[in-house]
Coordinates of C-alpha atoms in Angstrom, one line a residue:
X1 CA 16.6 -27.0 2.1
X2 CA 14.7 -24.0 0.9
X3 CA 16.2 -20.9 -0.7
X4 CA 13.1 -18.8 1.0
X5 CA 11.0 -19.7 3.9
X6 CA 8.8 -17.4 5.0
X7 CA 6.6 -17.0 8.5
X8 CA 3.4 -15.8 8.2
X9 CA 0.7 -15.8 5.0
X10 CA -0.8 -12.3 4.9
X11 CA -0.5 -10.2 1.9
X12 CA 3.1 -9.4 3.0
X13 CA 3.4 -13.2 3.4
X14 CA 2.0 -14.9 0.7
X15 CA 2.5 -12.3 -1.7
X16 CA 6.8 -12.4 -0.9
X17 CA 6.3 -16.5 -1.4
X18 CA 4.9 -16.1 -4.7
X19 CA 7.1 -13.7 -5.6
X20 CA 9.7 -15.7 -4.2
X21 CA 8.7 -18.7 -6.5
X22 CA 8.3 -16.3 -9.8
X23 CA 12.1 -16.0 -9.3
X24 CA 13.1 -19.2 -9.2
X25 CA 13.5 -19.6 -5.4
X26 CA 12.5 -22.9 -4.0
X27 CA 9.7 -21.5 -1.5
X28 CA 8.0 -22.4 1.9
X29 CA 5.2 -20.7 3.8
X30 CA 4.4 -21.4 7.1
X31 CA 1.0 -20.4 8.3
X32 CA -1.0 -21.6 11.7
X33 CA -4.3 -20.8 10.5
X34 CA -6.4 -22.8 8.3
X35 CA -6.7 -20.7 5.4
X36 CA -4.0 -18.5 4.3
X37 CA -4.5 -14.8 3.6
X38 CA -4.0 -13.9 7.3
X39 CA -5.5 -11.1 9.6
X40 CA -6.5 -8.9 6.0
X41 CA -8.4 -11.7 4.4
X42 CA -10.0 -13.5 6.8
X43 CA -10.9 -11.4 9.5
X44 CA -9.6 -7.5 8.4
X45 CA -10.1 -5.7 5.3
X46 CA -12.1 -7.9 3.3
X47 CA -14.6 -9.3 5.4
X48 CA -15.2 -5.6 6.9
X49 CA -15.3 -3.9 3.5
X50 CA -18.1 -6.4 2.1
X51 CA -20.2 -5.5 5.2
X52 CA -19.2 -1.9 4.4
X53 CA -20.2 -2.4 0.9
X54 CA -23.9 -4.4 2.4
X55 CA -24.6 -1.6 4.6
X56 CA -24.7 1.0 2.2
X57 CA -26.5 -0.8 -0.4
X58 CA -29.4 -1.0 2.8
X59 CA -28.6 2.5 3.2
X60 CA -29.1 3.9 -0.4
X61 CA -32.5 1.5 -0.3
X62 CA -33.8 3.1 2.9
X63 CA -32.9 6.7 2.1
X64 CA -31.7 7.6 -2.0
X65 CA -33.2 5.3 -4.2
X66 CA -36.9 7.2 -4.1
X67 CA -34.8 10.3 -5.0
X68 CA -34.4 8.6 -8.4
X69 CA -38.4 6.9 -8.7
X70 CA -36.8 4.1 -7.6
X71 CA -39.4 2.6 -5.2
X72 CA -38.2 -0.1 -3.1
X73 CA -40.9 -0.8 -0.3
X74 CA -40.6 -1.9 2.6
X75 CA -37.0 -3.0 3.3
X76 CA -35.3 -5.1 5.7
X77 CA -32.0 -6.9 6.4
X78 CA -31.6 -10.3 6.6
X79 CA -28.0 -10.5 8.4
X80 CA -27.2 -14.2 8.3
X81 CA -27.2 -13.5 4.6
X82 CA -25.5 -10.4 4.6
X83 CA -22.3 -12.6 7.3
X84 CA -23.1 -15.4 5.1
X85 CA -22.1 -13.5 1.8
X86 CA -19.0 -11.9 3.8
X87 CA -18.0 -15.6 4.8
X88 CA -18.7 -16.2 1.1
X89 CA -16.1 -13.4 -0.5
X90 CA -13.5 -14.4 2.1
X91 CA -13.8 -17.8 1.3
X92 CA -13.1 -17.5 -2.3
X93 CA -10.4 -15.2 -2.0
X94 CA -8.1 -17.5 0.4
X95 CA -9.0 -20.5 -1.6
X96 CA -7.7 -18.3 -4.4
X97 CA -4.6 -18.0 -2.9
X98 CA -4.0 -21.5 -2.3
X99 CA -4.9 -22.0 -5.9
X100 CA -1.5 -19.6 -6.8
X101 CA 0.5 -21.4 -3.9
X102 CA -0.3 -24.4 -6.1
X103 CA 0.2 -23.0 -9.5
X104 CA 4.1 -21.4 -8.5
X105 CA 4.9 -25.0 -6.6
X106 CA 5.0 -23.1 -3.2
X107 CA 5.0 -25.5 0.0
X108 CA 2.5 -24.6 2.7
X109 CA 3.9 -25.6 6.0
X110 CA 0.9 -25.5 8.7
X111 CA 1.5 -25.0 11.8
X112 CA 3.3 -22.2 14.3
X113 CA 6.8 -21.8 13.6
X114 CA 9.6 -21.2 16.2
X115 CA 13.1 -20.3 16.3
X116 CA 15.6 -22.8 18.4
X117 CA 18.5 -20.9 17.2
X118 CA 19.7 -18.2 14.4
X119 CA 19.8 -20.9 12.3
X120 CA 17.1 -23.3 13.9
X121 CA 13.5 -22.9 13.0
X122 CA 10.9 -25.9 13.5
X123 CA 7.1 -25.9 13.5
X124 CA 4.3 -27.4 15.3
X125 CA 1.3 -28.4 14.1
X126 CA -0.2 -29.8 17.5
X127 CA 0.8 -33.4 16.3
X128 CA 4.2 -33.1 15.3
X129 CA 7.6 -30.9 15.1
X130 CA 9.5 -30.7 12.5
X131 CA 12.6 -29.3 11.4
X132 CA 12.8 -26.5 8.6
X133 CA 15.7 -25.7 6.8
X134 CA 15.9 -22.3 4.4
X135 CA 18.7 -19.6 2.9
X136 CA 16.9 -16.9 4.0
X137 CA 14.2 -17.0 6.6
X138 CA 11.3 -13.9 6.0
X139 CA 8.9 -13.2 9.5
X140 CA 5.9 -11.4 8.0
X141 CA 3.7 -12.6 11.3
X142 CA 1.6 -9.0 10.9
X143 CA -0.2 -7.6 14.3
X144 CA -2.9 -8.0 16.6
X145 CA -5.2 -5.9 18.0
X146 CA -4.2 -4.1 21.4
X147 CA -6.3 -4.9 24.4
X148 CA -6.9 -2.7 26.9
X149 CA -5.7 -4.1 30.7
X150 CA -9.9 -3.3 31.9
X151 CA -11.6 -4.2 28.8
X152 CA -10.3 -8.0 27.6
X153 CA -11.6 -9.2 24.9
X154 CA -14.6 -12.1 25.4
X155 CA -15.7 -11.7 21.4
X156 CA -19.2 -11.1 22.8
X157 CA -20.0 -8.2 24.5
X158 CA -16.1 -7.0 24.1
X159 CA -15.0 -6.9 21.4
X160 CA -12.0 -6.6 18.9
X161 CA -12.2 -6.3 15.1
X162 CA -12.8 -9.3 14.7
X163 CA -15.9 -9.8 16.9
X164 CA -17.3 -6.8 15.4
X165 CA -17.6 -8.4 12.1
X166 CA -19.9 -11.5 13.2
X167 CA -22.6 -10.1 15.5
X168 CA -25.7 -12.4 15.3
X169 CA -27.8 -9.7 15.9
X170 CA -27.6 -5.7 15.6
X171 CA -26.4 -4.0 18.5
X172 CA -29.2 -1.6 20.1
X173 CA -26.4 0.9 21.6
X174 CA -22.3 -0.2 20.2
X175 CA -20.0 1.8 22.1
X176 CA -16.2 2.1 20.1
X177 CA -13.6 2.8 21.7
X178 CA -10.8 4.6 19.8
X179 CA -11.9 7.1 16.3
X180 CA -9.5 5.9 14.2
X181 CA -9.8 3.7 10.7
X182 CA -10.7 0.4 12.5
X183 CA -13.5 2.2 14.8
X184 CA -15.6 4.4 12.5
X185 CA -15.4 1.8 9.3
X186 CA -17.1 -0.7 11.9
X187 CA -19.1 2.0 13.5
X188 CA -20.4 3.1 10.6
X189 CA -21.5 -0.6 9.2
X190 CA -23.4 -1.2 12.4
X191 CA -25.0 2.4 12.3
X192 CA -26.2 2.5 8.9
X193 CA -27.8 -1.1 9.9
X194 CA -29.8 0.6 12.8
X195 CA -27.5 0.2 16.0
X196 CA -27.0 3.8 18.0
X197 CA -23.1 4.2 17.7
X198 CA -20.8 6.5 20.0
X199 CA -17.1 6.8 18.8
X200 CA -15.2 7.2 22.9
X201 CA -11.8 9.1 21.7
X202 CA -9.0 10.1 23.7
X203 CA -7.8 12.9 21.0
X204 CA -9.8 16.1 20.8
X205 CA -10.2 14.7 16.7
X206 CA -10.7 11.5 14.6
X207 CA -8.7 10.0 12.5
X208 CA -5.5 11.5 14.0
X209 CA -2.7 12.0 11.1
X210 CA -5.2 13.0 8.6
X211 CA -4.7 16.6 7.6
X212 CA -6.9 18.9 9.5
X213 CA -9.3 19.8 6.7
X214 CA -10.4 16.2 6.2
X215 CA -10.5 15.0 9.8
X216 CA -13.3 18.0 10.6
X217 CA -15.2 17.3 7.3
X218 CA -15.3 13.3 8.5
X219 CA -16.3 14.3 12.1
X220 CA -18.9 16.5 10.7
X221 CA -20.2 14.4 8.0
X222 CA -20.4 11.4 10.7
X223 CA -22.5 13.3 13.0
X224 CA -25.0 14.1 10.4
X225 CA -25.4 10.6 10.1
X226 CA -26.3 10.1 13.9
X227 CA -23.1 8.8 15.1
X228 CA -22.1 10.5 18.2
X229 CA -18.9 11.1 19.5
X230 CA -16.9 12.0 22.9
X231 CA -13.5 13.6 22.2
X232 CA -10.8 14.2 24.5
X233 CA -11.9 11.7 26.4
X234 CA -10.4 8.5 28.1
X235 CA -12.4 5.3 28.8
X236 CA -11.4 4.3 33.0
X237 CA -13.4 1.0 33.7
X238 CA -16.3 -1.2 32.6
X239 CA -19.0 -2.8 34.6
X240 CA -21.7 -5.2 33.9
X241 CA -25.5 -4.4 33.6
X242 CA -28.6 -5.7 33.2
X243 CA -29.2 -5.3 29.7
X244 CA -25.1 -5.1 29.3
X245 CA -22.5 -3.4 30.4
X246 CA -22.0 -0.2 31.4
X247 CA -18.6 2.1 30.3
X248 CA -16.9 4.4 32.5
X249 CA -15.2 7.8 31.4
X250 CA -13.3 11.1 32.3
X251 CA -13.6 13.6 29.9
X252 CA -12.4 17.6 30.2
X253 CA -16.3 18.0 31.4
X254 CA -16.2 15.4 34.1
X255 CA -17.2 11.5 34.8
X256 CA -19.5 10.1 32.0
X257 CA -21.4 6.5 32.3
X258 CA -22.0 4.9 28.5
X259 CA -24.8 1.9 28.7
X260 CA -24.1 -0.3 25.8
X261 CA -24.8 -4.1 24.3
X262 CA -21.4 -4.2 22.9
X263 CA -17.9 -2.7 23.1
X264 CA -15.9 -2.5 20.3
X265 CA -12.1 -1.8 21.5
X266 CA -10.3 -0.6 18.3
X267 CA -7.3 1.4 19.7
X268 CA -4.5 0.2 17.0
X269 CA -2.8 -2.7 16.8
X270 CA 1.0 -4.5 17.5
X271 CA 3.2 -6.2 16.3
X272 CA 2.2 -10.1 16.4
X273 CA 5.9 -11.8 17.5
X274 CA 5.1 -13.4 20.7
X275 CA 6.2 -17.0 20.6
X276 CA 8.5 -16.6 17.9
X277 CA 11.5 -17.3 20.1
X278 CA 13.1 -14.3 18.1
X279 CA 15.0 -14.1 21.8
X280 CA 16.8 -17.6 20.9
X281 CA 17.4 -16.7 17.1
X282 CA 18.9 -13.0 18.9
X283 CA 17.0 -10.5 16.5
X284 CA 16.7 -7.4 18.2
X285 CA 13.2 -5.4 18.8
X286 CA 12.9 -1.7 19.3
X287 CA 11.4 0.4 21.9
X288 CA 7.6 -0.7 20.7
X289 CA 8.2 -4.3 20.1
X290 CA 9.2 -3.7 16.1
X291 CA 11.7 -6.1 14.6
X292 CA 14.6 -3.6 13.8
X293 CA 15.9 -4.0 10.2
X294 CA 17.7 -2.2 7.8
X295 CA 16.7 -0.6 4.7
X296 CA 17.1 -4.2 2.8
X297 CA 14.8 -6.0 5.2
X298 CA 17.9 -7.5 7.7
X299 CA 17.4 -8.0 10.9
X300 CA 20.9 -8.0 13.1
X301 CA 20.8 -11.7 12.3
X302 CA 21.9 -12.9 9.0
X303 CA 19.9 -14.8 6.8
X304 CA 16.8 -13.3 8.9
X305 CA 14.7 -10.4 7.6
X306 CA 11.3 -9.0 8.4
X307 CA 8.5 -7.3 6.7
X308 CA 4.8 -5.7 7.3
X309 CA 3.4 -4.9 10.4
X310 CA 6.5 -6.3 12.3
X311 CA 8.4 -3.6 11.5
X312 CA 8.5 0.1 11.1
X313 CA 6.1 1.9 9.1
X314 CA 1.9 1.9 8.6
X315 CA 0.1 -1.2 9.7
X316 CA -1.3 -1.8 6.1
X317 CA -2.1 -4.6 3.9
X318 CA -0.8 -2.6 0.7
X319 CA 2.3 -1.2 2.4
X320 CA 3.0 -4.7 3.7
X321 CA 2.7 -6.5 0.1
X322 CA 5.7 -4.1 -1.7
X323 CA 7.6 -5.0 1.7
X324 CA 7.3 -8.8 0.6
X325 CA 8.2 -8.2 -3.3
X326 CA 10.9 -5.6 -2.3
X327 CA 12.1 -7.8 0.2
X328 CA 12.6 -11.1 -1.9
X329 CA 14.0 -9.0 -4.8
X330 CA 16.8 -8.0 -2.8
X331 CA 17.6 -11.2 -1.9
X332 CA 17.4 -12.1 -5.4
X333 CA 20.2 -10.2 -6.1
X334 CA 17.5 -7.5 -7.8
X335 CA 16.7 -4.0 -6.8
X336 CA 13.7 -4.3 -4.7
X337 CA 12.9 -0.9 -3.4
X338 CA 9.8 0.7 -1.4
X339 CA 8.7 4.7 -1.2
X340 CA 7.3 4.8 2.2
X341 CA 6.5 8.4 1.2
X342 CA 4.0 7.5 -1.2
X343 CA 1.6 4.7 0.5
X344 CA -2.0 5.9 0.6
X345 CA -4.2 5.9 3.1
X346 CA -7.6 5.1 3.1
X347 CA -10.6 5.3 5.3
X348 CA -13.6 3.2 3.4
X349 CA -16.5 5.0 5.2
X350 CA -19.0 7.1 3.5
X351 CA -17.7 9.5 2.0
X352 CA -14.6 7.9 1.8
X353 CA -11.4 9.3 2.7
X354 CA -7.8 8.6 1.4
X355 CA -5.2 10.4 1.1
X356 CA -1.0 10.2 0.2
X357 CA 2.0 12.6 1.1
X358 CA 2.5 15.2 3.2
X359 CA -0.5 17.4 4.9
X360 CA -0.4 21.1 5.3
X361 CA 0.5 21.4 8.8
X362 CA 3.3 19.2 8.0
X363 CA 4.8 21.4 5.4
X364 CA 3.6 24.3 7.4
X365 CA 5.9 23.3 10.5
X366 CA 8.7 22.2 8.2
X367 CA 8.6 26.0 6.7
X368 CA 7.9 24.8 3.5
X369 CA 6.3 27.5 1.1
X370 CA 2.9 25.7 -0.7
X371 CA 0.5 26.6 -2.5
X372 CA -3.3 24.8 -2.0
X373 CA -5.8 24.3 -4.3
X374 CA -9.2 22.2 -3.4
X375 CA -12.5 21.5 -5.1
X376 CA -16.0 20.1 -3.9
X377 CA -17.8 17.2 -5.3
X378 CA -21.1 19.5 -5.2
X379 CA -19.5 20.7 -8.3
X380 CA -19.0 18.1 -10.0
X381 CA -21.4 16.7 -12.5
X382 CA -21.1 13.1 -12.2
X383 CA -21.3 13.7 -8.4
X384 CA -24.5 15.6 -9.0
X385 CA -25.6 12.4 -11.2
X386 CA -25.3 10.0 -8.3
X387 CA -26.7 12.0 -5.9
X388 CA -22.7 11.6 -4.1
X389 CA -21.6 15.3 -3.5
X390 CA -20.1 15.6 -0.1
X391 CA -16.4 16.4 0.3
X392 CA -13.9 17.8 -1.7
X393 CA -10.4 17.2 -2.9
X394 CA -7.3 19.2 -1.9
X395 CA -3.9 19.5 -3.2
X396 CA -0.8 20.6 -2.0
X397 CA 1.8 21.4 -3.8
X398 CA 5.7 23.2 -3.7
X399 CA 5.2 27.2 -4.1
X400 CA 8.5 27.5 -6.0
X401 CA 8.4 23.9 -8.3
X402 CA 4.6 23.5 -8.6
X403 CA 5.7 19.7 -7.4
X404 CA 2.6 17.6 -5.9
X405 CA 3.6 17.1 -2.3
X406 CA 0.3 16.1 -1.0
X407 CA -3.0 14.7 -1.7
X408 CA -6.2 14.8 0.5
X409 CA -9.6 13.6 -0.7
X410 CA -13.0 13.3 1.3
X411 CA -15.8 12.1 -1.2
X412 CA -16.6 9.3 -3.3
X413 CA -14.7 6.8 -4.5
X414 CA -11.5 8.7 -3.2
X415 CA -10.0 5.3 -2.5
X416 CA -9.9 4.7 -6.3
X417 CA -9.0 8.6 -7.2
X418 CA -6.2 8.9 -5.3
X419 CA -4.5 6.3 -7.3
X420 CA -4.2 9.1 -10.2
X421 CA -2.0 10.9 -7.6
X422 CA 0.0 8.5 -6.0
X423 CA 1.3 7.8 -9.8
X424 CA 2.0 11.3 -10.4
X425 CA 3.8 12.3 -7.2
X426 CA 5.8 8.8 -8.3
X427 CA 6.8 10.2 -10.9
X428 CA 7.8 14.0 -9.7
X429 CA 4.8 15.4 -11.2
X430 CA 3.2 18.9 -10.3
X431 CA 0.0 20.3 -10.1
X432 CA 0.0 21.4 -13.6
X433 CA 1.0 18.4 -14.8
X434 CA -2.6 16.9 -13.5
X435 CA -4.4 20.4 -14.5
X436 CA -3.2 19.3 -18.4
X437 CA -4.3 15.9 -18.5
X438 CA -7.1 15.3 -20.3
X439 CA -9.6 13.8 -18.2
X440 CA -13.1 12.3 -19.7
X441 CA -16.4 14.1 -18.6
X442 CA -18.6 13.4 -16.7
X443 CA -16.4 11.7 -14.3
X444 CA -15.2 11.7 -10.5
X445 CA -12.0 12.2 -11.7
X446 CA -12.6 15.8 -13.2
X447 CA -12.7 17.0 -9.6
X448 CA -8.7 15.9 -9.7
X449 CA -8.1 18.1 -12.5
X450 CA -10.1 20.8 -11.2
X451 CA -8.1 20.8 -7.6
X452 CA -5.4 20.8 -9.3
X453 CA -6.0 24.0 -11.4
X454 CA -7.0 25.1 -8.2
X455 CA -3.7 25.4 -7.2
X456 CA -2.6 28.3 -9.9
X457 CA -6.1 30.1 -9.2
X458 CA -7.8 28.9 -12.3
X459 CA -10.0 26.5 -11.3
X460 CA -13.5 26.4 -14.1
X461 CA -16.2 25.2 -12.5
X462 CA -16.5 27.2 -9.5

């Protein structure tokens, strides 16, 4: 008998087992794959941020480094390297992971696990099915991707995600479907590497849920990089070529036809609980296929709770890791707590784009009174330095408290600036309370501070 046995060994997963063990709580995770880690390690965020990562380095070689009197000659891409270094980092890190199962005595059950019952669970690993007995039972099964009913995936020329990490070759002409995170992170690896990209979007703007500022300035910034885009359009059908396929479209201006090698379909994801036989345990779904819970993780079935992508909230490694540790703490007896108001965002193209909190025409509708104060990387110094000056960063705070409500950020390294805000906005803080914080020179984060003096008109260095 386990006190904890948990479903699933993603980061909202593995990271709730080892938790789980760090309390004292005799732990099982069940996982069907080989490796543990799940959809983020092996075949989501990792893998596709070291391609990011490769195709930029290629980038800066082809296009910055001479800007320095760095000559670099003729380059070229060798791409079973660059998958074989991916393979490489993804590798390491899940093999990491079973090195902390090992080192907090947790017990990886493989195979797919099943209810029976409320109070039945079993698992089959193709051989055998056995029985497994635990206190508390967690599902943290993640999502998939969603497939459209006229473009199944095949992995070759049709593609999710995870096809679109492990081409063989690069795509002459790679059409994506869908202009969210998934679409232009993998668009952009694959354009910077030499394919013609076109983002196919059904909303008249990218990144939908961005605040408006920063989904124009990625739009724009991405077409200056050659890829092109169709907005307010709806793909209809697909049919086969000669060279490919060819992808059918209505848009406001009429039928379009899209020749392409290779489809990427990235148009979210769902909630991965097929086969769980969550019907013969009785936990109830909602209206989009979400396990319901409470605010302490509990389904309508005792001793059954849920966490990550299987429930309510953003589909997002991070988000999905304090579910596990909040989740376990509470059954610990502790106070295990989450501020879904305060998980970034983050969209790891170039310029990067993050941002935490409410946007303006959030606060706007609401009738919230705000004051804004923003500042571009062209004046900062160390973005000057690096030759990496596009975007800017924007603040929003209360008009009457000076309280941070929102961050924004388009530029570089804004996946590792915003951190600096998520911790003030934590903690309560206002804009002023950033604007007097020292901050060292000449660094990224100055353009914080300067934002944020931005906000009481007072900005320096512009």
């Amino acid at each position: 008998m386990f006190d904890v046995v948990v479903i699933g060994a993603g980061p909202g997963g593995y990271v709730a087992a080892i938790r789980a063990a760090q309390l004292g709580l005799k732990t099982a995770c069940i996982e069907k794959g080989s490796t543990l880690g799940g959809t983020c390690l092996n075949v989501g965020c990792i893998p596709s941020k070291t391609l990011l990562h490769a195709s930029e380095l290629y980038h800066i070689a082809q296009h910055d480094m001479q800007k320095f009197g760095v000559q670099a000659g003729n380059v070229s891409i060798d791409l079973s390297q660059m998958m074989a270094k991916k393979d490489e980092v993804v590798d390491g890190l899940t093999k990491g992971i079973a090195g902390l199962f090992k080192k907090n005595g947790i017990e990886w059950i493989r195979g797919t696990a099943r209810f029976e019952g409320p109070d039945h669970l079993v698992v089959d690993d193709g051989q055998t099915v056995q029985r497994i007995e635990g206190k508390h039972t967690i599902i943290a099964t993640g999502s998939s991707p969603i497939e459209l009913p006229f473009l199944k995936f095949d992995e070759k020329t049709i593609v999710s995600s995870t096809g679109a990490l492990s081409f063989a070759e690069v795509p002459a002409h790679l059409v994506v479907i869908g202009g969210g995170v998934i679409g232009l992170e993998l668009g952009s690896v694959w354009l910077r590497l030499g394919a013609q990209v076109t983002v196919v979007e059904f909303l008249d703007r990218v990144a939908p849920g961005l605040d408006d500022d920063l989904s124009r300035e990625l739009l724009k910034t991405l077409k200056r990089q050659g890829m092109k885009f169709h907005l307010s359009t709806k793909a209809t059908g697909i049919k086969a070529s000669d060279t490919g396929v060819v992808l059918t479209a209505e848009s406001k201006s009429g039928a379009l036809e899209l020749a392409a090698d290779k489809v990427l379909v990235s148009v979210g994801r769902k909630p991965h609980t097929s086969g769980l036989g969550l019907e013969k345990a009785g936990v109830a779904l909602d209206g989009k296929g979400r396990i319901e819970v409470d605010g302490r993780f509990k389904t309508n079935v005792p001793g059954i709770y849920a966490i990550g992508d299987v429930i309510q909230g953003p589909m997002l490694a991070h988000k999905a890791e304090e579910d596990g540790v909040a989740c376990v703490e509470l059954i610990a007896g502790k106070a295990g707590h989450v501020n879904y108001n305060l998980v970034p965002s983050i969209i790891y193209t170039h310029p990067e784009v993050a941002a935490v909190g409410q946007t303006e025409s959030e606060l706007k509708a609401a009738g919230v009174a705000i004051n804004v104060g923003k500042f571009p990387f062209k004046a900062n110094a160390r973005g000057r330095c690096v030759n990496d000056d596009q975007g800017f960063i924007k603040l929003i705070a209360d008009a009457q408290t000076d309280r941070l409500l929102g961050a924004h950020m388009i530029g570089p390294q804004v996946s590792e600036l915003i951190q600096e805000l998520v911790l003030a906005m934590e903690f309560g803080g206002s804009a002023e309370d950033v604007a007097r914080t020292v901050h060292g020179h000449p660094t990224l984060f100055e353009a914080v501070k300067e934002a944020a003096l931005d906000v009481d008109n007072r900005t320096i260095h512009i």
